[in-house]
Amino acid sequence: MKKFKTIIMLAAIAVLGASICGCGKKEDKGVDEITTSDTAFMESTNALPEIEHDGIYNDLTGEWNTDRTEEYGRPLTVMINNIADAIPQSDITKADIIYEFKVEGGITRLLAVFSDYTKIENLGSIRSCRPYYVTVSCEFDAIYMHYGQSPQGQQELDKTGIDHISGLSGEGNVAFYRWSQKIAPHNVYTNAEMIQAGIDYIKCRTSHEDGFKSKFKFNDSDNTPEGGNSAKTVKLAISNYTSPYFEYNEEEGLYYRFQYGKEHVDELNGEQLAFKNIIIQFAHYTSIDDHDRQLIDLVGSGDGYYISDGVVIPIKWEKSDDDAQTVYTTEDGKTLKLNPGKTYVNIFEKDNKSGVVCE
């Protein structure tokens, strides 16, 4: 078994994170540097005992996988249908991270982020691309999978050059199938073999480029946020169409998700979606056409909430440009560190902040 060591210092050295987009066009912006004086400072600092970890580190969850022997490569992001007529979805409990944005007509779609897509058996249903999901996928240096795209989504695909598997391109014939147990357009699914066939078809790289750094930072072990308020229930009044919510299970330390008035479950295994971390990121939404398609301001800065261990604290976010990763900090400017485990992120309309209620 491969063994790794993490050295925790009593004093932390602040560094500028590299801004890297997971697209075809790459540019390193700000590689971390350690100067001679930094090195001397580190050597003179009293360190805590080394912590040894067995297994392979998953930078999407902050966890160590003792059943794995190979380093994780590029993640896969997949557009998941979340309209009431399409649920329950299948195989989404295998995702490490799930993003939720409001799209047109008050409905939402999910972006499922997988560190390991080799275990996917029957994932779906899969729907079309929207531009902000491309933005998020780039931040993880991911391979993006979708079936169709809006005009704005196509523009973002072209602009970023992201490696993507599209149901309306040649690879669609080998990467997707129509599941007979669902009706169109809610019947597009995929599995591990077809995902690999799609990757082989577009001939994209499957490992991160040198210098890539994870978007999320994690505590080495569970650490309840300090100075926060109680968050045993988290309610998200996204629109008149959907108001999902979470209930905290104290024994497990997880938030279980509900939507459309019932448990949000995975059809494949019957499990309810559960997360260690919840991030609410407030951003400005603008309706841009007669279909109520949305433009979302993801470049810039704003505020939000981090929720874990039954506690909510205010946070800040910043994304300096299209190619940068979103940086999350606590109110005092320190890097936000998540607890190890799965994360749910909701990009919530900032003009509707009262729609987020933690009790």
XYZ file of C-alpha atoms in Angstrom:
359
model
C 0.000 0.000 0.000
C 1.295 3.378 -0.946
C 1.898 5.660 2.037
C 1.965 9.452 2.127
C 2.951 11.947 4.829
C 1.417 15.311 5.573
C 3.428 17.772 7.690
C 1.337 20.291 9.595
C 3.171 23.465 10.649
C 2.260 25.652 13.596
C 2.694 28.694 11.356
C 1.199 28.732 7.858
C 2.817 30.351 4.846
C 0.383 32.172 2.598
C 0.717 31.374 -1.081
C -1.019 32.536 -4.221
C -3.012 29.674 -5.800
C -2.458 28.828 -9.427
C -5.314 29.848 -11.687
C -5.872 26.944 -14.031
C -8.833 26.208 -16.293
C -9.645 22.636 -17.278
C -9.948 23.472 -20.952
C -8.106 22.813 -24.153
C -6.324 26.176 -23.870
C -4.130 26.192 -20.782
C -2.157 28.910 -19.049
C -0.366 28.723 -15.696
C -1.025 31.910 -13.732
C 1.037 32.207 -10.586
C 3.071 29.077 -9.825
C 3.782 28.842 -6.102
C 7.321 29.833 -5.182
C 9.239 29.250 -1.941
C 12.065 31.701 -1.421
C 15.265 31.095 0.543
C 13.898 33.139 3.431
C 10.677 31.111 3.349
C 12.693 27.894 3.556
C 14.694 29.185 6.494
C 11.496 30.215 8.222
C 9.995 26.761 7.723
C 13.107 25.023 9.032
C 13.146 27.208 12.118
C 9.483 26.629 12.888
C 8.550 23.958 15.382
C 6.392 21.406 13.573
C 3.769 19.082 14.888
C 4.415 15.345 14.483
C 4.051 14.016 10.956
C 0.713 12.441 10.075
C 0.901 9.358 7.896
C -1.915 8.416 5.523
C -2.367 5.140 3.710
C -3.808 5.132 0.215
C -4.350 7.723 -2.508
C -5.552 11.272 -1.852
C -8.787 12.412 -3.506
C -8.598 16.183 -3.939
C -12.352 16.408 -4.599
C -13.210 15.117 -1.126
C -10.046 15.551 0.941
C -10.147 11.830 1.756
C -7.585 9.040 1.454
C -8.702 5.959 -0.469
C -6.984 2.855 0.898
C -8.534 0.659 -1.815
C -6.861 2.576 -4.624
C -3.301 2.220 -5.908
C -3.258 4.763 -8.776
C -3.327 8.546 -8.556
C -6.623 10.182 -9.508
C -6.674 11.740 -12.959
C -8.918 14.383 -14.467
C -12.439 14.245 -13.058
C -15.571 13.824 -15.142
C -18.412 16.346 -14.892
C -21.849 15.342 -16.169
C -25.010 17.403 -16.762
C -27.825 15.791 -14.788
C -31.507 16.404 -15.414
C -33.335 17.574 -12.270
C -36.854 18.315 -13.476
C -39.584 16.543 -11.485
C -40.606 14.379 -14.461
C -37.056 12.985 -14.706
C -36.478 11.847 -11.144
C -35.308 9.656 -9.611
C -31.874 9.989 -11.155
C -29.529 7.035 -11.316
C -25.932 6.597 -10.091
C -25.503 10.162 -8.812
C -24.585 9.069 -5.275
C -21.198 8.117 -6.756
C -20.434 11.794 -7.419
C -17.937 13.484 -5.085
C -19.365 16.970 -5.625
C -22.718 18.181 -6.911
C -23.403 21.718 -8.150
C -26.904 23.105 -8.569
C -27.799 26.182 -10.621
C -31.158 27.573 -11.590
C -31.667 27.348 -15.340
C -34.720 28.479 -17.307
C -38.271 28.549 -15.950
C -37.165 28.192 -12.337
C -35.989 24.595 -12.802
C -32.515 23.483 -11.824
C -29.933 21.145 -13.271
C -27.144 19.397 -11.454
C -23.499 19.037 -12.346
C -22.137 15.792 -10.921
C -18.355 15.727 -10.439
C -16.725 12.275 -10.363
C -13.141 11.532 -9.357
C -13.612 7.939 -10.537
C -15.975 7.203 -13.423
C -14.905 3.563 -13.821
C -17.604 2.434 -11.351
C -20.517 4.122 -13.143
C -23.185 1.576 -14.127
C -26.210 3.563 -15.332
C -25.862 7.337 -14.970
C -28.636 9.726 -15.885
C -30.666 11.206 -17.067
C -28.275 13.503 -18.920
C -29.328 16.833 -20.436
C -27.887 19.783 -22.306
C -25.086 22.227 -21.522
C -25.453 25.696 -20.051
C -22.449 28.078 -20.063
C -21.940 28.303 -16.295
C -21.545 24.537 -16.021
C -18.683 24.814 -18.503
C -17.127 27.462 -16.234
C -17.293 25.172 -13.207
C -15.964 22.185 -15.150
C -12.970 24.232 -16.265
C -12.133 25.057 -12.635
C -11.720 21.342 -11.923
C -9.781 20.668 -15.155
C -12.569 18.202 -15.909
C -13.781 16.327 -18.957
C -17.341 17.621 -19.458
C -20.201 15.377 -20.606
C -23.551 16.673 -21.907
C -26.294 15.921 -24.425
C -26.939 19.069 -26.444
C -26.365 22.707 -25.533
C -28.005 26.114 -25.517
C -26.628 28.765 -27.929
C -24.836 30.366 -24.982
C -23.528 26.979 -23.930
C -22.094 26.400 -27.400
C -20.359 29.771 -27.261
C -18.722 28.851 -23.956
C -17.662 25.441 -25.236
C -16.023 27.116 -28.223
C -14.428 29.915 -26.197
C -12.840 27.687 -23.569
C -11.925 24.768 -25.810
C -12.881 22.454 -22.954
C -12.557 18.716 -23.596
C -16.170 17.600 -23.787
C -18.216 14.575 -24.788
C -21.315 15.734 -26.628
C -24.370 13.678 -27.460
C -24.867 15.662 -30.675
C -21.359 15.048 -32.023
C -19.755 11.926 -33.447
C -18.796 10.545 -30.028
C -22.450 10.665 -29.012
C -23.025 7.375 -30.829
C -20.606 5.540 -28.551
C -20.917 7.523 -25.300
C -24.689 7.607 -24.652
C -27.704 5.363 -24.917
C -31.467 5.711 -24.590
C -32.777 3.758 -21.606
C -36.060 2.034 -22.444
C -37.439 2.466 -18.916
C -37.610 6.269 -19.337
C -39.373 8.444 -21.894
C -37.672 11.072 -24.070
C -36.144 13.533 -23.469
C -35.440 12.112 -20.012
C -33.942 8.826 -21.182
C -30.304 9.636 -22.046
C -27.870 7.605 -19.935
C -24.286 6.390 -19.931
C -22.001 3.893 -18.188
C -18.289 3.427 -17.527
C -17.563 1.608 -20.779
C -19.342 4.227 -22.877
C -17.647 7.082 -21.020
C -14.281 5.528 -21.812
C -15.355 5.075 -25.435
C -16.223 8.769 -25.583
C -12.869 9.749 -24.092
C -11.065 7.525 -26.582
C -13.070 9.049 -29.434
C -12.182 12.673 -28.630
C -8.607 11.645 -27.723
C -8.235 13.955 -24.732
C -5.740 13.683 -21.892
C -6.890 11.886 -18.742
C -4.370 13.299 -16.256
C -3.910 16.810 -14.898
C -1.252 19.022 -16.391
C 1.755 19.828 -14.199
C 1.040 22.547 -11.670
C -2.686 21.916 -11.304
C -3.998 22.624 -7.809
C -7.325 21.582 -6.397
C -10.055 24.192 -6.208
C -11.121 23.114 -2.717
C -8.896 23.009 0.356
C -9.585 20.543 3.161
C -8.908 20.067 6.841
C -6.822 16.992 7.590
C -9.649 15.776 9.843
C -13.122 16.919 10.839
C -13.164 20.428 12.282
C -16.461 22.086 13.225
C -16.610 25.699 11.943
C -16.022 28.149 14.769
C -18.293 31.018 15.709
C -21.216 29.948 13.570
C -24.938 29.562 14.090
C -27.020 26.413 14.230
C -27.789 24.773 10.891
C -29.598 21.515 11.596
C -31.984 22.241 8.720
C -31.016 24.111 5.543
C -33.841 25.360 3.315
C -33.240 26.712 -0.206
C -36.214 28.489 -1.771
C -34.664 28.571 -5.246
C -37.867 29.316 -7.154
C -41.597 28.700 -7.182
C -40.790 25.415 -8.909
C -38.259 23.937 -6.515
C -37.267 24.420 -2.869
C -34.869 21.642 -1.854
C -33.730 21.296 1.745
C -31.293 19.359 3.913
C -31.621 17.736 7.312
C -28.554 17.154 9.475
C -27.935 13.670 10.865
C -25.851 14.215 14.005
C -24.792 10.576 14.370
C -23.358 10.458 10.844
C -22.358 14.119 10.589
C -24.038 14.347 7.167
C -26.690 16.507 5.525
C -29.395 14.476 3.797
C -31.049 16.101 0.796
C -34.784 16.376 0.069
C -36.548 17.812 -2.966
C -40.099 17.930 -4.302
C -41.326 17.102 -0.797
C -39.508 13.787 -0.402
C -36.097 12.200 -0.003
C -33.747 12.761 -2.926
C -32.747 9.198 -3.713
C -30.619 7.379 -6.259
C -32.729 4.984 -8.316
C -29.830 2.579 -8.811
C -29.109 1.863 -5.148
C -32.015 3.446 -3.270
C -29.652 5.641 -1.226
C -30.501 9.206 -0.289
C -28.033 11.909 -1.330
C -25.941 13.031 1.640
C -23.108 15.546 2.009
C -20.520 16.514 4.584
C -20.260 20.082 3.291
C -22.685 22.619 1.847
C -21.522 25.813 0.131
C -24.008 28.528 -0.756
C -22.494 31.045 -3.176
C -24.558 34.147 -3.869
C -24.287 35.434 -7.455
C -26.279 37.704 -9.732
C -28.693 36.050 -12.192
C -30.022 37.769 -15.329
C -32.706 36.402 -17.668
C -31.356 36.944 -21.189
C -33.974 35.690 -23.681
C -37.583 34.650 -24.243
C -36.759 31.163 -22.949
C -35.661 32.648 -19.587
C -32.127 31.348 -20.059
C -29.839 32.748 -17.398
C -26.594 34.699 -17.379
C -24.817 34.250 -14.037
C -22.022 36.520 -12.834
C -19.369 34.044 -11.712
C -16.423 36.388 -12.281
C -16.074 38.960 -9.521
C -16.671 38.597 -5.804
C -19.448 38.057 -3.337
C -20.527 36.339 -0.170
C -22.179 33.133 0.893
C -22.303 30.438 3.562
C -20.314 27.368 4.519
C -22.280 24.699 6.369
C -20.886 21.604 8.074
C -21.296 19.695 11.357
C -24.614 21.403 12.089
C -23.085 24.903 11.911
C -23.240 27.738 9.336
C -20.662 30.501 8.941
C -20.511 33.421 6.486
C -17.879 33.224 3.745
C -16.597 35.251 0.822
C -15.763 34.203 -2.734
C -13.708 35.695 -5.539
C -12.984 34.730 -9.136
C -10.550 37.160 -10.743
C -11.159 36.264 -14.401
C -12.630 33.611 -16.676
C -9.592 31.354 -16.383
C -9.184 31.596 -12.593
C -10.515 29.222 -9.976
C -13.065 30.511 -7.485
C -11.379 31.168 -4.143
C -13.385 30.811 -0.930
C -12.352 32.517 2.304
C -13.744 33.029 5.770
C -14.860 36.537 6.747
C -11.426 37.327 8.186
C -9.766 36.521 4.840
C -8.377 33.086 5.692
C -8.615 30.262 3.163
C -11.806 28.259 3.684
C -11.003 24.651 4.507
C -13.744 22.090 4.061
C -14.171 18.979 6.142
C -13.214 15.746 4.357
C -16.217 14.313 2.539
C -18.669 15.069 -0.242
C -19.720 18.636 -1.024
C -22.902 20.215 -2.385
C -22.616 23.690 -3.935
C -25.588 25.901 -4.754
C -25.027 29.048 -6.789
C -27.947 30.968 -5.298
C -29.519 34.139 -6.638
C -28.124 36.990 -4.562
C -31.310 39.046 -4.949
C -33.095 36.255 -3.074
C -30.805 35.840 -0.035
C -33.820 35.531 2.242
C -34.569 32.283 0.420
C -31.704 30.612 2.308
C -32.797 29.660 5.826
C -30.658 27.756 8.316
C -32.261 26.624 11.577
